[in-house]
PDB file of C-alpha atoms in Angstrom:
ATOM      1  CA  UNK D   1       0.000   0.000   0.000  1.00  0.00           C
ATOM      2  CA  UNK D   2       1.285   3.392  -0.912  1.00  0.00           C
ATOM      3  CA  UNK D   3       2.180   6.364   1.240  1.00  0.00           C
ATOM      4  CA  UNK D   4      -0.648   8.069  -0.560  1.00  0.00           C
ATOM      5  CA  UNK D   5      -3.124   5.641   0.966  1.00  0.00           C
ATOM      6  CA  UNK D   6      -1.644   6.130   4.452  1.00  0.00           C
ATOM      7  CA  UNK D   7      -2.080   9.860   4.076  1.00  0.00           C
ATOM      8  CA  UNK D   8      -5.565   9.298   2.773  1.00  0.00           C
ATOM      9  CA  UNK D   9      -6.384   7.249   5.857  1.00  0.00           C
ATOM     10  CA  UNK D  10      -5.066  10.009   8.127  1.00  0.00           C
ATOM     11  CA  UNK D  11      -7.124  12.476   6.178  1.00  0.00           C
ATOM     12  CA  UNK D  12     -10.199  10.390   6.778  1.00  0.00           C
ATOM     13  CA  UNK D  13      -9.405  10.377  10.485  1.00  0.00           C
ATOM     14  CA  UNK D  14      -9.129  14.155  10.491  1.00  0.00           C
ATOM     15  CA  UNK D  15     -12.534  14.427   8.917  1.00  0.00           C
ATOM     16  CA  UNK D  16     -14.229  11.969  11.190  1.00  0.00           C
ATOM     17  CA  UNK D  17     -12.381  12.502  14.477  1.00  0.00           C
ATOM     18  CA  UNK D  18     -11.812  16.356  14.374  1.00  0.00           C
ATOM     19  CA  UNK D  19     -11.881  16.561  15.955  1.00  0.00           C
ATOM     20  CA  UNK D  20      15.640  20.879  39.775  1.00  0.00           C
ATOM     21  CA  UNK D  21      19.225  23.520  47.664  1.00  0.00           C
ATOM     22  CA  UNK D  22      21.264  26.173  46.851  1.00  0.00           C
ATOM     23  CA  UNK D  23      23.044  28.269  49.527  1.00  0.00           C
ATOM     24  CA  UNK D  24      20.913  30.228  51.929  1.00  0.00           C
ATOM     25  CA  UNK D  25      20.183  33.867  51.085  1.00  0.00           C
ATOM     26  CA  UNK D  26      20.773  36.923  53.228  1.00  0.00           C
ATOM     27  CA  UNK D  27      19.420  36.950  56.822  1.00  0.00           C
ATOM     28  CA  UNK D  28      15.665  37.356  56.758  1.00  0.00           C
ATOM     29  CA  UNK D  29      15.285  36.122  53.196  1.00  0.00           C
ATOM     30  CA  UNK D  30      13.459  32.943  52.267  1.00  0.00           C
ATOM     31  CA  UNK D  31      15.791  30.390  50.663  1.00  0.00           C
ATOM     32  CA  UNK D  32      15.410  30.159  46.906  1.00  0.00           C
ATOM     33  CA  UNK D  33      13.584  27.165  45.540  1.00  0.00           C
ATOM     34  CA  UNK D  34      15.922  24.729  43.849  1.00  0.00           C
ATOM     35  CA  UNK D  35      16.602  25.791  40.275  1.00  0.00           C
ATOM     36  CA  UNK D  36      14.546  28.958  40.576  1.00  0.00           C
ATOM     37  CA  UNK D  37      15.932  32.463  40.103  1.00  0.00           C
ATOM     38  CA  UNK D  38      16.204  34.770  43.110  1.00  0.00           C
ATOM     39  CA  UNK D  39      14.798  38.292  43.040  1.00  0.00           C
ATOM     40  CA  UNK D  40      12.465  37.770  40.046  1.00  0.00           C
ATOM     41  CA  UNK D  41      10.002  35.580  38.209  1.00  0.00           C
ATOM     42  CA  UNK D  42      12.197  34.912  35.133  1.00  0.00           C
ATOM     43  CA  UNK D  43      12.222  31.146  34.721  1.00  0.00           C
ATOM     44  CA  UNK D  44      15.704  29.695  35.093  1.00  0.00           C
ATOM     45  CA  UNK D  45      17.394  26.600  36.447  1.00  0.00           C
ATOM     46  CA  UNK D  46      16.088  23.103  35.696  1.00  0.00           C
ATOM     47  CA  UNK D  47      12.478  22.356  34.839  1.00  0.00           C
ATOM     48  CA  UNK D  48      11.448  18.697  35.023  1.00  0.00           C
ATOM     49  CA  UNK D  49       8.366  17.680  33.075  1.00  0.00           C
ATOM     50  CA  UNK D  50       6.811  14.236  33.462  1.00  0.00           C
ATOM     51  CA  UNK D  51       4.833  13.632  30.274  1.00  0.00           C
ATOM     52  CA  UNK D  52       2.886  10.808  28.670  1.00  0.00           C
ATOM     53  CA  UNK D  53       4.940   8.969  26.037  1.00  0.00           C
ATOM     54  CA  UNK D  54       2.719  10.212  23.223  1.00  0.00           C
ATOM     55  CA  UNK D  55       3.746  13.807  24.106  1.00  0.00           C
ATOM     56  CA  UNK D  56       7.478  13.163  23.744  1.00  0.00           C
ATOM     57  CA  UNK D  57       8.062  14.957  20.459  1.00  0.00           C
ATOM     58  CA  UNK D  58       5.806  17.973  20.829  1.00  0.00           C
ATOM     59  CA  UNK D  59       6.796  18.601  24.486  1.00  0.00           C
ATOM     60  CA  UNK D  60      10.473  18.351  23.529  1.00  0.00           C
ATOM     61  CA  UNK D  61       9.867  21.017  20.887  1.00  0.00           C
ATOM     62  CA  UNK D  62       7.939  23.221  23.335  1.00  0.00           C
ATOM     63  CA  UNK D  63      10.674  22.764  25.942  1.00  0.00           C
ATOM     64  CA  UNK D  64      13.298  23.899  23.436  1.00  0.00           C
ATOM     65  CA  UNK D  65      11.123  26.910  22.599  1.00  0.00           C
ATOM     66  CA  UNK D  66      10.913  27.835  26.294  1.00  0.00           C
ATOM     67  CA  UNK D  67      14.700  27.439  26.631  1.00  0.00           C
ATOM     68  CA  UNK D  68      15.186  29.803  23.679  1.00  0.00           C
ATOM     69  CA  UNK D  69      12.931  32.361  25.372  1.00  0.00           C
ATOM     70  CA  UNK D  70      14.702  31.913  28.747  1.00  0.00           C
ATOM     71  CA  UNK D  71      18.437  31.191  28.188  1.00  0.00           C
ATOM     72  CA  UNK D  72      18.980  30.301  31.854  1.00  0.00           C
ATOM     73  CA  UNK D  73      16.430  27.505  31.712  1.00  0.00           C
ATOM     74  CA  UNK D  74      17.086  23.786  31.134  1.00  0.00           C
ATOM     75  CA  UNK D  75      13.963  21.747  30.373  1.00  0.00           C
ATOM     76  CA  UNK D  76      14.095  18.008  31.020  1.00  0.00           C
ATOM     77  CA  UNK D  77      11.293  15.883  29.560  1.00  0.00           C
ATOM     78  CA  UNK D  78      10.755  12.492  31.249  1.00  0.00           C
ATOM     79  CA  UNK D  79       8.387  10.451  29.084  1.00  0.00           C
ATOM     80  CA  UNK D  80       6.748   7.100  29.884  1.00  0.00           C
ATOM     81  CA  UNK D  81       3.326   5.589  30.403  1.00  0.00           C
ATOM     82  CA  UNK D  82       1.105   7.959  32.408  1.00  0.00           C
ATOM     83  CA  UNK D  83       0.339   5.428  35.150  1.00  0.00           C
ATOM     84  CA  UNK D  84       4.048   4.671  35.666  1.00  0.00           C
ATOM     85  CA  UNK D  85       4.820   8.399  35.904  1.00  0.00           C
ATOM     86  CA  UNK D  86       1.957   8.953  38.352  1.00  0.00           C
ATOM     87  CA  UNK D  87       3.313   6.106  40.492  1.00  0.00           C
ATOM     88  CA  UNK D  88       6.799   7.649  40.506  1.00  0.00           C
ATOM     89  CA  UNK D  89       5.353  10.997  41.597  1.00  0.00           C
ATOM     90  CA  UNK D  90       3.366   9.333  44.375  1.00  0.00           C
ATOM     91  CA  UNK D  91       6.639   7.804  45.587  1.00  0.00           C
ATOM     92  CA  UNK D  92       8.265  11.267  45.750  1.00  0.00           C
ATOM     93  CA  UNK D  93      10.033  11.582  42.421  1.00  0.00           C
ATOM     94  CA  UNK D  94      11.006  15.268  41.975  1.00  0.00           C
ATOM     95  CA  UNK D  95       9.161  16.981  39.138  1.00  0.00           C
ATOM     96  CA  UNK D  96       7.553  20.314  38.322  1.00  0.00           C
ATOM     97  CA  UNK D  97       4.900  19.477  35.731  1.00  0.00           C
ATOM     98  CA  UNK D  98       2.821  16.385  35.004  1.00  0.00           C
ATOM     99  CA  UNK D  99       0.951  15.836  31.745  1.00  0.00           C
ATOM    100  CA  UNK D 100      -1.153  12.698  31.483  1.00  0.00           C
ATOM    101  CA  UNK D 101      -2.718  10.926  28.525  1.00  0.00           C
ATOM    102  CA  UNK D 102      -5.988  10.619  30.400  1.00  0.00           C
ATOM    103  CA  UNK D 103      -7.903  12.316  33.189  1.00  0.00           C
ATOM    104  CA  UNK D 104      -7.902   9.245  35.482  1.00  0.00           C
ATOM    105  CA  UNK D 105      -4.150   9.401  36.180  1.00  0.00           C
ATOM    106  CA  UNK D 106      -4.308  13.161  36.829  1.00  0.00           C
ATOM    107  CA  UNK D 107      -7.295  12.708  39.168  1.00  0.00           C
ATOM    108  CA  UNK D 108      -5.214  10.130  41.049  1.00  0.00           C
ATOM    109  CA  UNK D 109      -2.582  12.833  41.789  1.00  0.00           C
ATOM    110  CA  UNK D 110      -5.152  15.552  42.490  1.00  0.00           C
ATOM    111  CA  UNK D 111      -6.865  13.282  45.005  1.00  0.00           C
ATOM    112  CA  UNK D 112      -3.474  12.766  46.677  1.00  0.00           C
ATOM    113  CA  UNK D 113      -2.877  16.520  46.885  1.00  0.00           C
ATOM    114  CA  UNK D 114       0.072  16.372  44.480  1.00  0.00           C
ATOM    115  CA  UNK D 115      -1.460  18.548  41.735  1.00  0.00           C
ATOM    116  CA  UNK D 116      -3.914  21.439  41.816  1.00  0.00           C
ATOM    117  CA  UNK D 117      -6.025  22.875  39.044  1.00  0.00           C
ATOM    118  CA  UNK D 118      -5.010  20.638  36.172  1.00  0.00           C
ATOM    119  CA  UNK D 119      -6.318  21.737  32.776  1.00  0.00           C
ATOM    120  CA  UNK D 120      -7.218  19.603  29.753  1.00  0.00           C
ATOM    121  CA  UNK D 121      -5.174  20.840  26.774  1.00  0.00           C
ATOM    122  CA  UNK D 122      -5.619  18.232  24.038  1.00  0.00           C
ATOM    123  CA  UNK D 123      -7.425  15.107  22.887  1.00  0.00           C
ATOM    124  CA  UNK D 124      -6.111  12.108  20.974  1.00  0.00           C
ATOM    125  CA  UNK D 125      -7.980   9.260  19.234  1.00  0.00           C
ATOM    126  CA  UNK D 126      -6.568   5.899  18.175  1.00  0.00           C
ATOM    127  CA  UNK D 127      -5.638   4.584  14.724  1.00  0.00           C
ATOM    128  CA  UNK D 128      -4.617   1.158  13.455  1.00  0.00           C
ATOM    129  CA  UNK D 129      -0.879   1.265  12.584  1.00  0.00           C
ATOM    130  CA  UNK D 130       0.504  -1.242  10.076  1.00  0.00           C
ATOM    131  CA  UNK D 131       4.102  -1.943   8.956  1.00  0.00           C
ATOM    132  CA  UNK D 132       5.044  -0.202   5.740  1.00  0.00           C
ATOM    133  CA  UNK D 133       5.274  -3.476   3.812  1.00  0.00           C
ATOM    134  CA  UNK D 134       1.781  -4.431   5.037  1.00  0.00           C
ATOM    135  CA  UNK D 135       2.487  -8.209   5.316  1.00  0.00           C
ATOM    136  CA  UNK D 136      -1.185  -9.032   5.879  1.00  0.00           C
ATOM    137  CA  UNK D 137      -2.313  -7.064   2.840  1.00  0.00           C
ATOM    138  CA  UNK D 138      -4.783  -4.989   4.834  1.00  0.00           C
ATOM    139  CA  UNK D 139      -7.051  -3.050   2.549  1.00  0.00           C
ATOM    140  CA  UNK D 140     -10.066  -0.883   3.096  1.00  0.00           C
ATOM    141  CA  UNK D 141     -13.302  -2.819   2.422  1.00  0.00           C
ATOM    142  CA  UNK D 142     -14.565  -2.201  -1.065  1.00  0.00           C
ATOM    143  CA  UNK D 143     -18.007  -0.895  -1.773  1.00  0.00           C
ATOM    144  CA  UNK D 144     -18.703   0.281   1.768  1.00  0.00           C
ATOM    145  CA  UNK D 145     -19.350   3.914   2.546  1.00  0.00           C
ATOM    146  CA  UNK D 146     -17.909   5.630   5.601  1.00  0.00           C
ATOM    147  CA  UNK D 147     -15.163   4.612   8.025  1.00  0.00           C
ATOM    148  CA  UNK D 148     -14.587   0.852   8.463  1.00  0.00           C
ATOM    149  CA  UNK D 149     -14.935  -1.022  11.727  1.00  0.00           C
ATOM    150  CA  UNK D 150     -11.826  -2.552  13.343  1.00  0.00           C
ATOM    151  CA  UNK D 151     -13.415  -5.896  12.520  1.00  0.00           C
ATOM    152  CA  UNK D 152     -13.102  -4.980   8.838  1.00  0.00           C
ATOM    153  CA  UNK D 153      -9.331  -4.433   9.275  1.00  0.00           C
ATOM    154  CA  UNK D 154      -8.170  -7.016  11.862  1.00  0.00           C
ATOM    155  CA  UNK D 155      -8.305 -10.687  10.952  1.00  0.00           C
ATOM    156  CA  UNK D 156      -7.859 -13.735  13.176  1.00  0.00           C
ATOM    157  CA  UNK D 157      -4.401 -14.633  11.838  1.00  0.00           C
ATOM    158  CA  UNK D 158      -2.917 -11.195  12.493  1.00  0.00           C
ATOM    159  CA  UNK D 159      -0.552 -10.461  15.412  1.00  0.00           C
ATOM    160  CA  UNK D 160      -1.738  -7.272  17.106  1.00  0.00           C
ATOM    161  CA  UNK D 161       0.032  -5.090  19.717  1.00  0.00           C
ATOM    162  CA  UNK D 162      -1.806  -2.771  22.118  1.00  0.00           C
ATOM    163  CA  UNK D 163      -0.874  -0.857  25.282  1.00  0.00           C
ATOM    164  CA  UNK D 164      -1.165  -2.609  28.657  1.00  0.00           C
ATOM    165  CA  UNK D 165      -4.510  -2.142  30.422  1.00  0.00           C
ATOM    166  CA  UNK D 166      -2.846  -0.042  33.166  1.00  0.00           C
ATOM    167  CA  UNK D 167      -1.991   2.862  30.856  1.00  0.00           C
ATOM    168  CA  UNK D 168      -4.438   5.267  29.155  1.00  0.00           C
ATOM    169  CA  UNK D 169      -3.822   4.017  25.622  1.00  0.00           C
ATOM    170  CA  UNK D 170      -4.509   0.478  26.891  1.00  0.00           C
ATOM    171  CA  UNK D 171      -7.823   1.519  28.409  1.00  0.00           C
ATOM    172  CA  UNK D 172      -8.822   3.160  25.141  1.00  0.00           C
ATOM    173  CA  UNK D 173      -7.674   0.143  23.126  1.00  0.00           C
ATOM    174  CA  UNK D 174      -9.748  -2.224  25.256  1.00  0.00           C
ATOM    175  CA  UNK D 175     -12.821  -0.058  24.731  1.00  0.00           C
ATOM    176  CA  UNK D 176     -12.539   0.089  20.960  1.00  0.00           C
ATOM    177  CA  UNK D 177     -11.689  -3.612  20.625  1.00  0.00           C
ATOM    178  CA  UNK D 178     -14.674  -4.575  22.741  1.00  0.00           C
ATOM    179  CA  UNK D 179     -16.915  -2.293  20.712  1.00  0.00           C
ATOM    180  CA  UNK D 180     -15.726  -4.070  17.579  1.00  0.00           C
ATOM    181  CA  UNK D 181     -16.194  -7.536  19.109  1.00  0.00           C
ATOM    182  CA  UNK D 182     -12.417  -8.157  19.052  1.00  0.00           C
ATOM    183  CA  UNK D 183     -11.577  -8.123  22.776  1.00  0.00           C
ATOM    184  CA  UNK D 184      -9.480 -11.296  22.400  1.00  0.00           C
ATOM    185  CA  UNK D 185      -7.488  -9.929  19.447  1.00  0.00           C
ATOM    186  CA  UNK D 186      -4.292  -8.550  21.125  1.00  0.00           C
ATOM    187  CA  UNK D 187      -1.201 -10.782  21.045  1.00  0.00           C
ATOM    188  CA  UNK D 188       1.149  -8.513  23.017  1.00  0.00           C
ATOM    189  CA  UNK D 189       0.705  -5.715  25.571  1.00  0.00           C
ATOM    190  CA  UNK D 190       3.284  -2.897  25.777  1.00  0.00           C
ATOM    191  CA  UNK D 191       4.163  -0.448  28.591  1.00  0.00           C
ATOM    192  CA  UNK D 192       3.315   2.639  26.538  1.00  0.00           C
ATOM    193  CA  UNK D 193       2.138   3.663  23.110  1.00  0.00           C
ATOM    194  CA  UNK D 194       5.640   4.351  21.756  1.00  0.00           C
ATOM    195  CA  UNK D 195       6.548   0.728  22.465  1.00  0.00           C
ATOM    196  CA  UNK D 196       3.548  -0.350  20.367  1.00  0.00           C
ATOM    197  CA  UNK D 197       4.651   1.973  17.586  1.00  0.00           C
ATOM    198  CA  UNK D 198       8.200   0.560  17.708  1.00  0.00           C
ATOM    199  CA  UNK D 199       6.910  -3.005  17.299  1.00  0.00           C
ATOM    200  CA  UNK D 200       4.987  -1.942  14.208  1.00  0.00           C
ATOM    201  CA  UNK D 201       7.962  -0.072  12.754  1.00  0.00           C
ATOM    202  CA  UNK D 202      10.234  -3.101  13.319  1.00  0.00           C
ATOM    203  CA  UNK D 203       7.731  -5.457  11.668  1.00  0.00           C
ATOM    204  CA  UNK D 204       7.433  -7.423  14.927  1.00  0.00           C
ATOM    205  CA  UNK D 205       3.630  -7.384  14.671  1.00  0.00           C
ATOM    206  CA  UNK D 206       1.148  -7.114  11.834  1.00  0.00           C
ATOM    207  CA  UNK D 207      -0.646  -4.133  13.401  1.00  0.00           C
ATOM    208  CA  UNK D 208      -0.935  -2.036  16.547  1.00  0.00           C
ATOM    209  CA  UNK D 209      -3.281   0.502  18.086  1.00  0.00           C
ATOM    210  CA  UNK D 210      -1.580   3.882  18.516  1.00  0.00           C
ATOM    211  CA  UNK D 211      -2.676   7.483  18.816  1.00  0.00           C
ATOM    212  CA  UNK D 212      -3.128   9.718  15.800  1.00  0.00           C
ATOM    213  CA  UNK D 213      -0.212  11.799  17.190  1.00  0.00           C
ATOM    214  CA  UNK D 214       2.043   8.720  16.973  1.00  0.00           C
ATOM    215  CA  UNK D 215       1.104   8.255  13.327  1.00  0.00           C
ATOM    216  CA  UNK D 216       2.230  11.856  12.739  1.00  0.00           C
ATOM    217  CA  UNK D 217       5.447  11.217  14.673  1.00  0.00           C
ATOM    218  CA  UNK D 218       6.176   8.137  12.551  1.00  0.00           C
ATOM    219  CA  UNK D 219       5.815  10.240   9.376  1.00  0.00           C
ATOM    220  CA  UNK D 220       6.140   7.920   6.354  1.00  0.00           C
ATOM    221  CA  UNK D 221       7.485   4.899   8.277  1.00  0.00           C
ATOM    222  CA  UNK D 222       4.101   3.172   8.727  1.00  0.00           C
ATOM    223  CA  UNK D 223       0.651   2.868   7.226  1.00  0.00           C
ATOM    224  CA  UNK D 224      -2.356   3.835   9.337  1.00  0.00           C
ATOM    225  CA  UNK D 225      -6.113   3.379   9.145  1.00  0.00           C
ATOM    226  CA  UNK D 226      -8.904   5.275  10.830  1.00  0.00           C
ATOM    227  CA  UNK D 227     -11.700   3.103  12.210  1.00  0.00           C
ATOM    228  CA  UNK D 228     -15.218   3.741  13.374  1.00  0.00           C
ATOM    229  CA  UNK D 229     -14.921   2.724  17.054  1.00  0.00           C
ATOM    230  CA  UNK D 230     -12.156   5.242  17.872  1.00  0.00           C
ATOM    231  CA  UNK D 231     -14.778   7.933  18.355  1.00  0.00           C
ATOM    232  CA  UNK D 232     -15.910   6.081  21.495  1.00  0.00           C
ATOM    233  CA  UNK D 233     -12.527   6.297  23.259  1.00  0.00           C
ATOM    234  CA  UNK D 234     -10.847   9.638  22.555  1.00  0.00           C
ATOM    235  CA  UNK D 235      -8.462  10.357  25.454  1.00  0.00           C
ATOM    236  CA  UNK D 236      -8.343  13.855  27.006  1.00  0.00           C
ATOM    237  CA  UNK D 237      -4.874  15.098  28.101  1.00  0.00           C
ATOM    238  CA  UNK D 238      -4.631  17.242  31.311  1.00  0.00           C
ATOM    239  CA  UNK D 239      -1.530  19.154  32.461  1.00  0.00           C
ATOM    240  CA  UNK D 240      -0.792  20.612  35.939  1.00  0.00           C
ATOM    241  CA  UNK D 241       1.950  22.034  38.182  1.00  0.00           C
ATOM    242  CA  UNK D 242       3.043  19.767  41.060  1.00  0.00           C
ATOM    243  CA  UNK D 243       2.139  21.338  44.438  1.00  0.00           C
ATOM    244  CA  UNK D 244       5.713  20.796  45.686  1.00  0.00           C
ATOM    245  CA  UNK D 245       7.362  21.693  42.375  1.00  0.00           C
ATOM    246  CA  UNK D 246      11.040  22.633  42.937  1.00  0.00           C
ATOM    247  CA  UNK D 247      10.754  25.250  40.186  1.00  0.00           C
ATOM    248  CA  UNK D 248       7.176  26.600  40.225  1.00  0.00           C
ATOM    249  CA  UNK D 249       7.894  29.727  38.129  1.00  0.00           C
ATOM    250  CA  UNK D 250       9.304  27.668  35.272  1.00  0.00           C
ATOM    251  CA  UNK D 251       6.527  25.091  35.704  1.00  0.00           C
ATOM    252  CA  UNK D 252       3.880  27.808  35.316  1.00  0.00           C
ATOM    253  CA  UNK D 253       5.668  29.180  32.249  1.00  0.00           C
ATOM    254  CA  UNK D 254       5.678  25.730  30.616  1.00  0.00           C
ATOM    255  CA  UNK D 255       1.992  25.109  31.296  1.00  0.00           C
ATOM    256  CA  UNK D 256       1.143  28.593  30.000  1.00  0.00           C
ATOM    257  CA  UNK D 257       3.057  27.805  26.807  1.00  0.00           C
ATOM    258  CA  UNK D 258       1.175  24.532  26.327  1.00  0.00           C
ATOM    259  CA  UNK D 259      -2.153  26.377  26.696  1.00  0.00           C
ATOM    260  CA  UNK D 260      -1.141  29.331  24.504  1.00  0.00           C
ATOM    261  CA  UNK D 261      -2.045  29.735  20.848  1.00  0.00           C
ATOM    262  CA  UNK D 262       1.520  28.746  19.926  1.00  0.00           C
ATOM    263  CA  UNK D 263       1.312  25.646  22.094  1.00  0.00           C
ATOM    264  CA  UNK D 264      -2.042  24.647  20.680  1.00  0.00           C
ATOM    265  CA  UNK D 265      -0.750  25.155  17.150  1.00  0.00           C
ATOM    266  CA  UNK D 266       2.239  22.899  17.878  1.00  0.00           C
ATOM    267  CA  UNK D 267      -0.078  20.249  19.297  1.00  0.00           C
ATOM    268  CA  UNK D 268      -2.357  20.443  16.260  1.00  0.00           C
ATOM    269  CA  UNK D 269       0.662  20.059  13.955  1.00  0.00           C
ATOM    270  CA  UNK D 270       1.576  16.932  15.949  1.00  0.00           C
ATOM    271  CA  UNK D 271      -1.873  15.424  15.335  1.00  0.00           C
ATOM    272  CA  UNK D 272      -3.619  16.281  18.590  1.00  0.00           C
ATOM    273  CA  UNK D 273      -7.157  17.586  18.674  1.00  0.00           C
ATOM    274  CA  UNK D 274      -8.112  20.657  20.748  1.00  0.00           C
ATOM    275  CA  UNK D 275      -9.930  20.160  24.073  1.00  0.00           C
ATOM    276  CA  UNK D 276     -13.707  20.405  24.128  1.00  0.00           C
TER     277      UNK D 276
END
């Protein structure tokens, strides 16, 4: 199948789914927060962002943009499955910002008093990713109008990779597979969506369920198909500043950038949908 068809499939999805303690200060002064500038609000020092794996590329770009705007700032992006990151934060891992691939993991931290006032900044549906050489010869069903069901694309002899049930992309995958009557279809479960994407790119599976943003990140290295059931499991992405953030000024600046017009444009370019 040609790159043209992959792009056509993405186009169909767009139509249907558009959707881091320093020395003490002078007597009487409060000690500076680690990594934060003294005597001003200019972000500087180290900013640590814990972000869902699907945000790796766009958050890296936004972090570099913030570094360009604030030369004294070093942004560190730590990407993994949202549930694993939430667990690390609950165990005291130092971080300033958390961005999750679903609202459940953020609610878990808000309930624990670790994050206040998180804001949803993006949404992300799933697509079926296929190796570029398409070993199973997956084709769109002929003579049928509209977007196909997963059952039209996944056959019994295919090996299929999805995210583990503990992470947001795994929850979404289970929902769409069940809706399509294919709940027993997965052959392997991965820790995060980028691991699913890697298996597809390495031809280790015939197909995998990944986010639309991962299809964009893969560029022309895979084929991808939109499917009908994805509308029932579009994940919402919230971002928030940790209540004990070592560098709250920089954390606020990063969140403000994500929510800004420039941040939203970068997210749209990466395949994310705006919040509703």
